[in-house]
Coordinates of C-alpha atoms in Angstrom, one line a residue:
X1 CA -17.2 -34.1 5.5
X2 CA -17.0 -37.6 5.3
X3 CA -13.1 -37.5 5.7
X4 CA -13.6 -35.7 8.9
X5 CA -12.7 -37.6 11.6
X6 CA -15.3 -38.6 14.2
X7 CA -13.7 -37.4 17.6
X8 CA -13.1 -33.5 16.8
X9 CA -9.9 -32.3 17.9
X10 CA -9.3 -30.3 21.4
X11 CA -9.5 -26.9 19.7
X12 CA -13.1 -27.5 19.1
X13 CA -14.2 -26.8 22.7
X14 CA -14.1 -22.9 23.2
X15 CA -11.2 -20.7 24.1
X16 CA -8.3 -21.9 24.6
X17 CA -6.5 -21.3 28.6
X18 CA -5.0 -17.9 27.1
X19 CA -8.5 -17.0 25.7
X20 CA -8.0 -17.2 22.3
X21 CA -10.2 -17.7 19.5
X22 CA -10.4 -21.7 18.4
X23 CA -12.2 -23.1 15.9
X24 CA -15.7 -23.9 17.6
X25 CA -15.5 -20.0 18.5
X26 CA -14.9 -18.8 14.9
X27 CA -16.9 -21.3 13.6
X28 CA -20.1 -20.2 15.8
X29 CA -19.5 -16.4 15.3
X30 CA -19.6 -17.0 11.3
X31 CA -23.1 -19.1 12.2
X32 CA -24.6 -16.3 13.6
X33 CA -24.9 -14.2 9.6
X34 CA -28.7 -15.0 10.0
X35 CA -29.5 -13.5 12.9
X36 CA -27.6 -10.6 12.0
X37 CA -29.6 -9.7 9.1
X38 CA -32.6 -10.2 11.0
X39 CA -31.3 -7.8 13.6
X40 CA -30.2 -5.0 10.8
X41 CA -33.3 -5.4 9.5
X42 CA -35.4 -5.1 12.8
X43 CA -33.0 -1.8 13.2
X44 CA -32.4 -0.7 9.9
X45 CA -28.9 -0.1 11.2
X46 CA -27.3 -1.1 7.8
X47 CA -23.6 -0.4 8.9
X48 CA -24.5 -3.4 12.0
X49 CA -23.6 -5.8 9.2
X50 CA -20.7 -4.2 7.8
X51 CA -19.4 -4.2 11.5
X52 CA -20.2 -7.8 11.9
X53 CA -17.8 -8.7 8.7
X54 CA -15.2 -7.2 9.8
X55 CA -15.0 -8.2 13.3
X56 CA -15.5 -12.0 12.0
X57 CA -13.1 -11.2 9.4
X58 CA -10.5 -10.2 13.0
X59 CA -11.7 -13.1 14.6
X60 CA -10.8 -15.4 11.7
X61 CA -7.4 -13.6 11.1
X62 CA -6.5 -14.2 14.8
X63 CA -7.5 -18.1 14.4
X64 CA -5.6 -18.4 11.1
X65 CA -2.7 -17.2 12.6
X66 CA -2.2 -18.9 15.5
X67 CA -3.9 -22.6 14.1
X68 CA -2.4 -22.9 10.7
X69 CA -3.6 -25.5 8.6
X70 CA -0.4 -26.4 6.6
X71 CA 1.6 -26.6 9.1
X72 CA -0.5 -29.2 11.7
X73 CA 1.1 -32.3 11.4
X74 CA -2.4 -33.9 12.7
X75 CA -4.2 -35.1 10.2
X76 CA -7.4 -34.8 12.3
X77 CA -6.8 -31.3 13.2
X78 CA -6.1 -30.6 9.4
X79 CA -9.4 -31.7 8.0
X80 CA -11.6 -30.2 11.0
X81 CA -9.6 -26.8 11.0
X82 CA -10.1 -27.2 6.8
X83 CA -13.5 -27.3 7.4
X84 CA -14.1 -24.9 9.6
X85 CA -12.0 -22.1 7.2
X86 CA -14.4 -23.6 4.2
X87 CA -17.5 -22.3 6.4
X88 CA -16.1 -19.3 7.3
X89 CA -15.3 -18.3 3.9
X90 CA -19.0 -18.9 2.9
X91 CA -20.7 -16.8 5.3
X92 CA -17.8 -13.8 5.1
X93 CA -18.7 -13.7 1.5
X94 CA -22.4 -14.3 1.7
X95 CA -22.2 -11.4 4.4
X96 CA -20.3 -9.2 2.0
X97 CA -22.4 -9.9 -1.1
X98 CA -25.8 -9.1 1.0
X99 CA -23.4 -5.7 1.0
X100 CA -22.8 -5.5 -2.2
X101 CA -19.0 -6.1 -2.3
X102 CA -17.4 -8.3 -4.7
X103 CA -15.4 -10.7 -2.9
X104 CA -11.6 -10.9 -4.3
X105 CA -10.4 -14.3 -6.0
X106 CA -7.4 -14.1 -3.8
X107 CA -6.7 -12.1 -0.5

């Protein structure tokens, strides 16, 4: 985190003009894991966790294809995107682990 610039890049502010998923939207969705797990426990609706994991994967996939990391020229954006990807990866792995699904080394 020490490498991240103090000013976040503009795509952290929500959705872009076309309503596409931005880094902030993806990170926010990934941060909902605990909330979803609590909802699953209260309702005993275990499929909700699988639906959440699938939706998070789709949201991340849309973001990653729209905003590539390696092809980004601005270093600050590259760092923020890499940090966001690491966070989403960890949250998605945690969600899959809760469902007893082993996370593949490479996708």
